[in-house]
CSV table of C-alpha atoms and ligand atoms in Angstrom, one decimal:
chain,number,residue,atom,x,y,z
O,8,UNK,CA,-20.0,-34.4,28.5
O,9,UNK,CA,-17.7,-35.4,25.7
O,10,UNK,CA,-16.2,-32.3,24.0
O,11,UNK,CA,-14.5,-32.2,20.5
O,12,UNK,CA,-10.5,-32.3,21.1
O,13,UNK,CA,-9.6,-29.2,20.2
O,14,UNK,CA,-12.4,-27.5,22.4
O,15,UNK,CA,-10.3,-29.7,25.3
O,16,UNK,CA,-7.2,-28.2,23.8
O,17,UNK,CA,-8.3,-24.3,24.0
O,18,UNK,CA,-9.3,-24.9,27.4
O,19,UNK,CA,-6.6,-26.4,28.6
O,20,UNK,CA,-4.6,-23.8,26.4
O,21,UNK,CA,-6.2,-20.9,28.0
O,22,UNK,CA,-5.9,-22.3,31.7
O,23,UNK,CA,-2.1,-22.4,30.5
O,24,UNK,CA,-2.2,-19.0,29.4
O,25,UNK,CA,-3.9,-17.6,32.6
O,26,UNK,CA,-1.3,-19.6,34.5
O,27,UNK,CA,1.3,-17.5,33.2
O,28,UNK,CA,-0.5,-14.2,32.8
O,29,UNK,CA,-1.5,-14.3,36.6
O,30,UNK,CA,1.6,-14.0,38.6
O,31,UNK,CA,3.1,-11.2,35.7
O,32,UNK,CA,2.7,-7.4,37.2
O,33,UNK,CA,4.4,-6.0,34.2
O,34,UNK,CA,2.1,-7.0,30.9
O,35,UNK,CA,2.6,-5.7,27.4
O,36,UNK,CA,0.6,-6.4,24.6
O,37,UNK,CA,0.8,-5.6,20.8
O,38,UNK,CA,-2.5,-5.5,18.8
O,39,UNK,CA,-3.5,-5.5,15.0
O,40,UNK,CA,-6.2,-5.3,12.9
O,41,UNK,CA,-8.0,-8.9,14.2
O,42,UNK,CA,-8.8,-7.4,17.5
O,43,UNK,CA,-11.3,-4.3,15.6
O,44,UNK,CA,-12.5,-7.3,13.2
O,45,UNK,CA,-15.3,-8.2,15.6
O,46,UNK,CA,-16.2,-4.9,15.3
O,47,UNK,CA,-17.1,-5.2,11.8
O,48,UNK,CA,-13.7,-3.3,10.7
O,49,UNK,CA,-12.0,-4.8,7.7
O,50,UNK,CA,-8.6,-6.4,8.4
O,51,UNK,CA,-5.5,-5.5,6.1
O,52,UNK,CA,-4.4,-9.3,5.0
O,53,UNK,CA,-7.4,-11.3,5.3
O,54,UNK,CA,-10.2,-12.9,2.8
O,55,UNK,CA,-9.2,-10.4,-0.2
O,56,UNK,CA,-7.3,-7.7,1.9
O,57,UNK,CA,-7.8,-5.2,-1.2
O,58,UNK,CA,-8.7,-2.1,-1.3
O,59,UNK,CA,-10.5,-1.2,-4.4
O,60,UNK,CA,-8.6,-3.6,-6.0
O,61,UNK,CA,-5.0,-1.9,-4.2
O,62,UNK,CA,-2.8,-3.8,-1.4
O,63,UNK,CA,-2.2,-1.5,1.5
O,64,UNK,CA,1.6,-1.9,0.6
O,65,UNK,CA,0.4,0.0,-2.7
O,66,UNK,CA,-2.0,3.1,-0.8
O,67,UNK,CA,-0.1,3.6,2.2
O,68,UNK,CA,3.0,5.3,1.0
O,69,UNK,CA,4.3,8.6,0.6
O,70,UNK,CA,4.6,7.8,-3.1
O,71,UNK,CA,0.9,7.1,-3.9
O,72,UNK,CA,-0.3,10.0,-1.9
O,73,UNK,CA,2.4,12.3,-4.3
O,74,UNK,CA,0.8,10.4,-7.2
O,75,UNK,CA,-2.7,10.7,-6.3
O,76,UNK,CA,-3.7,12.5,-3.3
O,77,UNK,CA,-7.2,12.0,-3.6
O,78,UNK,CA,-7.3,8.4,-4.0
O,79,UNK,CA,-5.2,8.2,-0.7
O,80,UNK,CA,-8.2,10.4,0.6
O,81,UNK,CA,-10.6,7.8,-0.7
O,82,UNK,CA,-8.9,5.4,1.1
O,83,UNK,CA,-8.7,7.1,4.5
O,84,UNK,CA,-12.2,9.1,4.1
O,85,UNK,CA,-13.8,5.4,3.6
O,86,UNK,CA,-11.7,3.9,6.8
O,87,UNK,CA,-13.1,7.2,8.9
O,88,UNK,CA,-16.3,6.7,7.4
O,89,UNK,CA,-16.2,2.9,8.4
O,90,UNK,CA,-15.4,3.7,11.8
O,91,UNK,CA,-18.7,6.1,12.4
O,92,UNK,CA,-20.6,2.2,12.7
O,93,UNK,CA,-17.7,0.6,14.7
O,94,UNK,CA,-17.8,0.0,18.3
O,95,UNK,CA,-15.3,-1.8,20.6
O,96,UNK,CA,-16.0,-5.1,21.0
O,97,UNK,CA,-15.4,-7.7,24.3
O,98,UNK,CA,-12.1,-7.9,22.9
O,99,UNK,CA,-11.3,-4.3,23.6
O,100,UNK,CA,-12.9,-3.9,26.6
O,101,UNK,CA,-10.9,-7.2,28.0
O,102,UNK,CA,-7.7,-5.4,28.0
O,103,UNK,CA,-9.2,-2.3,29.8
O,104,UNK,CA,-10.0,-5.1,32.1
O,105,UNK,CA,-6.9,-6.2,32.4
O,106,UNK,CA,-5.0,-2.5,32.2
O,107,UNK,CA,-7.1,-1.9,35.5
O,108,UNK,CA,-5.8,-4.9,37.4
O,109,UNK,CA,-2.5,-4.1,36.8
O,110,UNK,CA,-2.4,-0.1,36.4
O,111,UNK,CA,1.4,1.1,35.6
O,112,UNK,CA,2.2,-2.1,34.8
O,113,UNK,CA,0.3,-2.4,31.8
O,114,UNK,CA,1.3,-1.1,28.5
O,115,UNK,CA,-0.9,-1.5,25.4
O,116,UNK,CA,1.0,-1.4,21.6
O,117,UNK,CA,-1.1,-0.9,19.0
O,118,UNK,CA,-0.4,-0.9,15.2
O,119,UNK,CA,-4.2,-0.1,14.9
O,120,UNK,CA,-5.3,3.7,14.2
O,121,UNK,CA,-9.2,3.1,14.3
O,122,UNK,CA,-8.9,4.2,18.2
O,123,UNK,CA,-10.8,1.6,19.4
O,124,UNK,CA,-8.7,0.9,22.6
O,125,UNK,CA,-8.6,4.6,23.7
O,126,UNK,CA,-13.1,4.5,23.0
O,127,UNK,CA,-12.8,1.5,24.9
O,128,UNK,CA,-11.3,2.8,28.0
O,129,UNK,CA,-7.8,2.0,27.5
O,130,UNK,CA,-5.7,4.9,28.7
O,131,UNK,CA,-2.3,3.9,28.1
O,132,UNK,CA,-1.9,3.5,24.4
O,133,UNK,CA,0.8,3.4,22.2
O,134,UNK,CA,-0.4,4.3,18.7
O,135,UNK,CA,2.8,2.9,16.5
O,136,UNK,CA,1.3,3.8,13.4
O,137,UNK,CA,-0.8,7.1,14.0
O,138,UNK,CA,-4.5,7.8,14.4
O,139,UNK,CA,-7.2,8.5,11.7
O,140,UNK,CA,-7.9,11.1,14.1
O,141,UNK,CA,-5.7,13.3,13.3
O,142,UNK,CA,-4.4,15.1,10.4
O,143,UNK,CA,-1.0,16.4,9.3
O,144,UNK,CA,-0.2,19.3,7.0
O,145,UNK,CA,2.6,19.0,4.8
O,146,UNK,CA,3.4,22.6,4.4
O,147,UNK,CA,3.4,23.7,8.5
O,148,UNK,CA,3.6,20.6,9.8
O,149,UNK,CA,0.9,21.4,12.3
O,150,UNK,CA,-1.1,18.2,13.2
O,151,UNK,CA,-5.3,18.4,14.7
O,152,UNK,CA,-7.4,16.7,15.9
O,153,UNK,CA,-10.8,15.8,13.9
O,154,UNK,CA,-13.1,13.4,15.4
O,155,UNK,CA,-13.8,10.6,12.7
O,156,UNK,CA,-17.5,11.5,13.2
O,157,UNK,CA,-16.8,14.4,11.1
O,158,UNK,CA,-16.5,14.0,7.2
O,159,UNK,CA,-13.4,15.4,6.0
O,160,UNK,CA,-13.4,16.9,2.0
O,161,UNK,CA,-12.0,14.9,-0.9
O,162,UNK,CA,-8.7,16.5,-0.5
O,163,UNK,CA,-8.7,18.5,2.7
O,164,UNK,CA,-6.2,21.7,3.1
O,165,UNK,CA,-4.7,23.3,6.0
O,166,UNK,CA,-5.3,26.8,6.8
O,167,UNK,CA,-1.8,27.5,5.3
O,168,UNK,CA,-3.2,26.2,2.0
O,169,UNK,CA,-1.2,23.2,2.0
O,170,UNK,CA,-2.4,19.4,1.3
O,171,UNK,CA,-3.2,17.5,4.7
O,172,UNK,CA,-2.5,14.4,4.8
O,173,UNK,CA,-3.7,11.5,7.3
O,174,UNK,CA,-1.3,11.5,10.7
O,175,UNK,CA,-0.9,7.7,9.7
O,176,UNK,CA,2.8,6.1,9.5
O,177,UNK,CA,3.2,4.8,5.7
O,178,UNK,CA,5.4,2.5,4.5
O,179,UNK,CA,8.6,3.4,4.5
O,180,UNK,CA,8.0,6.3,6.8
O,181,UNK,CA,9.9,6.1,10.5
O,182,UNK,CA,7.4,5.6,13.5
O,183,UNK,CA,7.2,8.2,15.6
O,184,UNK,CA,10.7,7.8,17.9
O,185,UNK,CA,8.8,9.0,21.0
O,186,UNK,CA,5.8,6.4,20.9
O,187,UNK,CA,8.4,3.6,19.7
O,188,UNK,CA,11.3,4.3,21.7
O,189,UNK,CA,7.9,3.4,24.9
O,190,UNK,CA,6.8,0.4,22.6
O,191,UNK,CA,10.7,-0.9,22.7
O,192,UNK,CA,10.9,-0.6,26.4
O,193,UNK,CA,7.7,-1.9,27.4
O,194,UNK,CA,8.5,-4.9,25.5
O,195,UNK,CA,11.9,-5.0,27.3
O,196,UNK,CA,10.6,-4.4,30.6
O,197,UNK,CA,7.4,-6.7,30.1
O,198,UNK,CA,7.3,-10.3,32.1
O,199,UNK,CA,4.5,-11.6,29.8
O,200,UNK,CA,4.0,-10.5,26.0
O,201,UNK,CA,0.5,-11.0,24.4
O,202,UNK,CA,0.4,-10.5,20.6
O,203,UNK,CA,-3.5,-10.3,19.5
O,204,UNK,CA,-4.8,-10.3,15.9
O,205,UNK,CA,-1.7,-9.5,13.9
O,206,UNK,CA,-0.3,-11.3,11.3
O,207,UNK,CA,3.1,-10.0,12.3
O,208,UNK,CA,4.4,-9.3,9.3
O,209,UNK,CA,4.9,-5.8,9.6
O,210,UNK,CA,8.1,-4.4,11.1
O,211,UNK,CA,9.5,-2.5,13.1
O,212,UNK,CA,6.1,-3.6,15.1
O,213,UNK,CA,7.2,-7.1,15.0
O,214,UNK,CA,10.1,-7.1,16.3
O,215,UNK,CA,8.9,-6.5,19.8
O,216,UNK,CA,8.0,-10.2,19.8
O,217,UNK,CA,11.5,-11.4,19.6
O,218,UNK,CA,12.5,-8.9,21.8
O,219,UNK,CA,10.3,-9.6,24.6
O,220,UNK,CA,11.2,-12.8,24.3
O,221,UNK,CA,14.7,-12.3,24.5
O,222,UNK,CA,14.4,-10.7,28.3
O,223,UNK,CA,12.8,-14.0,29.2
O,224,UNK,CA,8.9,-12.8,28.6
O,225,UNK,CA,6.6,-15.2,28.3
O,226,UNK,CA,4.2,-15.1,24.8
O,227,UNK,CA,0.6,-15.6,24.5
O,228,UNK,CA,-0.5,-14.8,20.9
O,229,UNK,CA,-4.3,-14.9,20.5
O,230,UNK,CA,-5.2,-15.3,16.6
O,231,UNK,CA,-7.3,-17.4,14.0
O,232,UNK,CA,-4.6,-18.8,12.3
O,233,UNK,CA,-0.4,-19.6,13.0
O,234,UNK,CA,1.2,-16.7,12.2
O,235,UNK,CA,5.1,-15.7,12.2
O,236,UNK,CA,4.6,-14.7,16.1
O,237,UNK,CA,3.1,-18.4,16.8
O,238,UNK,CA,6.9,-19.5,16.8
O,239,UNK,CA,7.9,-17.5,19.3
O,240,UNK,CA,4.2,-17.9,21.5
O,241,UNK,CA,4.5,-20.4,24.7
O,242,UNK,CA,1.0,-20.8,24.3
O,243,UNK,CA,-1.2,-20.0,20.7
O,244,UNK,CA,-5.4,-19.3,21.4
O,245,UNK,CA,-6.7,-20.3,18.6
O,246,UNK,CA,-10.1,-18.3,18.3
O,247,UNK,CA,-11.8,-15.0,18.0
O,248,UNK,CA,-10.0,-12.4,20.3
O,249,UNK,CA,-13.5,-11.2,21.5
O,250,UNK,CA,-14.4,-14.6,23.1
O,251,UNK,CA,-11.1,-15.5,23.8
O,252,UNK,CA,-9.6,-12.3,25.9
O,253,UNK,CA,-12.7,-11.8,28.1
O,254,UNK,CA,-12.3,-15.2,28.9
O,255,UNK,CA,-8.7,-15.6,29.4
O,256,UNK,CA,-9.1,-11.9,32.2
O,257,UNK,CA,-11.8,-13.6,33.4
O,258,UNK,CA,-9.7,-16.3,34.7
O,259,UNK,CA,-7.3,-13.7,36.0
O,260,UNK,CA,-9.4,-13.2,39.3
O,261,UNK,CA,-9.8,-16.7,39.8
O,262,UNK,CA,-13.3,-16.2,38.9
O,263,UNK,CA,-14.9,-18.6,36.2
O,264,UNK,CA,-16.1,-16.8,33.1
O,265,UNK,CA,-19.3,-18.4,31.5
O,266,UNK,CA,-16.9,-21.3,30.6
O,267,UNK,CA,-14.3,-21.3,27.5
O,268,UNK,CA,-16.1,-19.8,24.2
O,269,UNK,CA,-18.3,-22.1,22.9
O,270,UNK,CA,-16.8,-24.8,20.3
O,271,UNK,CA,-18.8,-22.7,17.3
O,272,UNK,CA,-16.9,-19.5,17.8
O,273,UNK,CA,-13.2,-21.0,19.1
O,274,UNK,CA,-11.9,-23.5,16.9
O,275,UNK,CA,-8.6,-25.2,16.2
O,276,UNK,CA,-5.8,-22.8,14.4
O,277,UNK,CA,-6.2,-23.1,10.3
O,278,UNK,CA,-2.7,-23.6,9.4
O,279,UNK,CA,-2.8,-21.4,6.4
M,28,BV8,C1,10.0,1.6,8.1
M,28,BV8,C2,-0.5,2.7,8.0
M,28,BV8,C3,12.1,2.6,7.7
M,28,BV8,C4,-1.7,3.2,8.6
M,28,BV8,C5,0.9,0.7,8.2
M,28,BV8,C6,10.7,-4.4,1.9
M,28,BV8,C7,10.6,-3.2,1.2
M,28,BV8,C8,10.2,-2.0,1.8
M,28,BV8,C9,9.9,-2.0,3.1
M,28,BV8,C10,10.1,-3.1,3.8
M,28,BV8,C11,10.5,-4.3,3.3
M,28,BV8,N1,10.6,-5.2,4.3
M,28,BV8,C12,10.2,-4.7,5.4
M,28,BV8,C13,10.0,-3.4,5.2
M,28,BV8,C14,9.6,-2.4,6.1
M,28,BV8,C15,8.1,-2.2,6.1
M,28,BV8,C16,7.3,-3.5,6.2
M,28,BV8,O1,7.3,-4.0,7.3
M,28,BV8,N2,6.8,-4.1,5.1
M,28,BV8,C17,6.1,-5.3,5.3
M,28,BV8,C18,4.8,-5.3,4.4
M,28,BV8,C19,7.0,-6.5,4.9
M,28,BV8,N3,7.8,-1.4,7.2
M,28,BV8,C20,7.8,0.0,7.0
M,28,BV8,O2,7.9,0.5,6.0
M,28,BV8,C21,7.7,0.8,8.3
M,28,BV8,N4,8.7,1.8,8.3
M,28,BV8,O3,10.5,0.5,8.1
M,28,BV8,O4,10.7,2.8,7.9
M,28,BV8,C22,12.6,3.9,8.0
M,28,BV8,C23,13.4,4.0,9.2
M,28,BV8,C24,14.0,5.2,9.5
M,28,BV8,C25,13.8,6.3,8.6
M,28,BV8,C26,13.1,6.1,7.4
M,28,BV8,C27,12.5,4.9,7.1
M,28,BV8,C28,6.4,1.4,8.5
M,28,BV8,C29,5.4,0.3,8.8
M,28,BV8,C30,4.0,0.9,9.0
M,28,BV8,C31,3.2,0.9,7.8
M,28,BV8,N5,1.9,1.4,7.9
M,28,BV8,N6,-0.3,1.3,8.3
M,28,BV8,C32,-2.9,2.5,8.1
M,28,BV8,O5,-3.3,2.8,7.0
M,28,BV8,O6,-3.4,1.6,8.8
M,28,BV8,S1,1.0,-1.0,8.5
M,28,BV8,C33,-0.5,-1.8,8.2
M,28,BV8,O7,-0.2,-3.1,8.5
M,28,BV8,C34,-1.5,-1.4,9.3
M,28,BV8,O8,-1.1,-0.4,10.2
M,28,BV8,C35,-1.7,-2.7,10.1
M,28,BV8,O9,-1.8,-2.4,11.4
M,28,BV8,C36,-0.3,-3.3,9.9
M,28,BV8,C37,-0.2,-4.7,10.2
M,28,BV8,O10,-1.3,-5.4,9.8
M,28,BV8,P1,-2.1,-6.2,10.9
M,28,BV8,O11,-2.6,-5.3,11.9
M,28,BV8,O12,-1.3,-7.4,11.4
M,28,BV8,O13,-3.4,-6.7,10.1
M,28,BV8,P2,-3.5,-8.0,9.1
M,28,BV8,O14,-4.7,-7.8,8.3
M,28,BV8,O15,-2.1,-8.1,8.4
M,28,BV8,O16,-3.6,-9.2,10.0
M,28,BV8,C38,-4.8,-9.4,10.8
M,28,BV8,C39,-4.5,-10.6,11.7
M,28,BV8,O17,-5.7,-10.8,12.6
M,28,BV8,C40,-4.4,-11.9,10.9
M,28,BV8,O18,-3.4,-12.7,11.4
M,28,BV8,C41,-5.8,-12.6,11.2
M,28,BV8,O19,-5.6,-14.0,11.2
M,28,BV8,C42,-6.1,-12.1,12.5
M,28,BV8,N7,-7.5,-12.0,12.9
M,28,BV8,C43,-8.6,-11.7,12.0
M,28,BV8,N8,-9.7,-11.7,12.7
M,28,BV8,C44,-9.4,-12.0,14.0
M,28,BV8,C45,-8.0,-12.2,14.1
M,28,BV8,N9,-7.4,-12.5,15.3
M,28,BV8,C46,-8.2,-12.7,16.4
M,28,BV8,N10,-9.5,-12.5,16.4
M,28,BV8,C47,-10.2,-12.2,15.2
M,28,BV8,N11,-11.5,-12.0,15.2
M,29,ZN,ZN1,-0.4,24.1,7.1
């Protein structure tokens, strides 16, 4: 059966791909928004990227939230609130997959703080940029825990009296040393770098791409479209992460998956 070319060239791309995944027991990967768009969560830089008419540059900074607190509330409360429908997708649940066939040898980066990984089964996560999860106050400092299944109030305040805020890293805030200091060295230590559904753009967070790559890692990026990364990817899937990562473990174990995603889902890179 003829197929069109670039269906030839994702499979041939993904065989690639799982050529170079396989023999790697040390696997890193860094994640953005494109791997939770499948679960019906709006990414940060695609069609529109605006939030009420803001950039994310614009709401996620300690300035807007001194400014107007509540409108950075809005803005969170609505993200919690959006997660309540979300569920992890194939995508997700891939890289469990794939964190169980190679246990301590896996290390998953996210720049995500929907928590889809850790709902997904992922157990070793490293949340770069926070959780909407938690909360922070920004009198005692002292961070909780509340489940995004709960509403928080318009402006919610800590038992102290003092604004919380979300435990969220905003622009021009440091990332928490601890979580990147593990981010750094699993990108270091990692044989093979897969950089899914970022536009990797971002930084720190995207350095770890160069930096893998500079210890000899191989890179697999898995997006829709070419991206800064895809110059520093040995192999680019073109395609939704949630066909294309299931299918890409799948061939892990030798095992056949139902066959690369069908040519309606995976199609050639747009080259924005
Ligand atoms: C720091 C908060 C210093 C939580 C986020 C110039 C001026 C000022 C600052 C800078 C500057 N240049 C660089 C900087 C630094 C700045 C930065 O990088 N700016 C960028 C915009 C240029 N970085 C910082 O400020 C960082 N801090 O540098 O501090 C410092 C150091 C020491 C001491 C004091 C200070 C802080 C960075 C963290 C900012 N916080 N989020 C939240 O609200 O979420 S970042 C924000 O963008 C999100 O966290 C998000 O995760 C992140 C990256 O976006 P992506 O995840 O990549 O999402 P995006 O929509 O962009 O792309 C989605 C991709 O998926 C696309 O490529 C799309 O094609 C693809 N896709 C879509 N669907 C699918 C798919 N792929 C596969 N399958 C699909 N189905
Ligand atoms: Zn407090």
């Amino acid at each position: 059966m003829h197929h069109p070319v670039e269906h030839d060239d994702l499979h041939a791309e993904l065989a690639r791909a799982a050529a170079m995944l396989r023999p790697a027991d040390r696997v890193a990967v860094l994640t953005g928004a494109g791997i939770s768009a499948e679960s019906g969560l709006a990414t940060f830089r695609g069609a529109g990227g605006l939030w009420e008419g803001h950039r994310v540059e614009d709401v996620a900074t300690p300035w807007a939230f001194e400014r107007s607190p509540e409108m950075v509330w809005r803005f969170y409360n609505a993200r919690r609130a959006g997660l309540r429908a979300a569920q992890p997708n194939p995508g997700h649940l891939a890289l469990v997959r794939l964190e169980e066939r190679l246990g301590e040898g896996f290390a998953l980066v996210t720049q995500n703080v929907d928590g889809l990984h850790r709902t997904a089964g992922s157990r070793h996560v490293l949340e770069i940029h926070g959780s909407l999860a938690r909360v922070r106050c920004v009198g005692c400092g002292e961070v909780t825990h509340r489940s995004t299944e709960e509403p928080l109030p318009d402006l919610p305040r800590c038992h102290c009296g003092a604004l919380l805020r979300p435990d969220v890293v905003w622009f021009h805030e440091p990332l928490p040393a601890d979580v990147w200091a593990a981010a750094e060295r699993a990108a270091l230590a990692c044989q093979c770098f897969l950089v899914v559904g970022t536009s990797a753009i971002v930084y720190p967070a995207a350095e770890l791409i160069p930096l893998a790559r500079s210890k000899g890692a191989k890179v697999i990026e898995v997006n829709l479209t070419r991206t800064p990364a895809s110059t520093y990817a040995d192999v680019s899937l073109c395609g939704p992460a949630g066909q294309i990562l299931p299918e890409l473990v799948s061939q892990l174990d030798g095992e056949r998956g139902q066959g690369p995603p069908s040519p309606g889902g995976a199609h050639g890179c747009h080259h924005p």
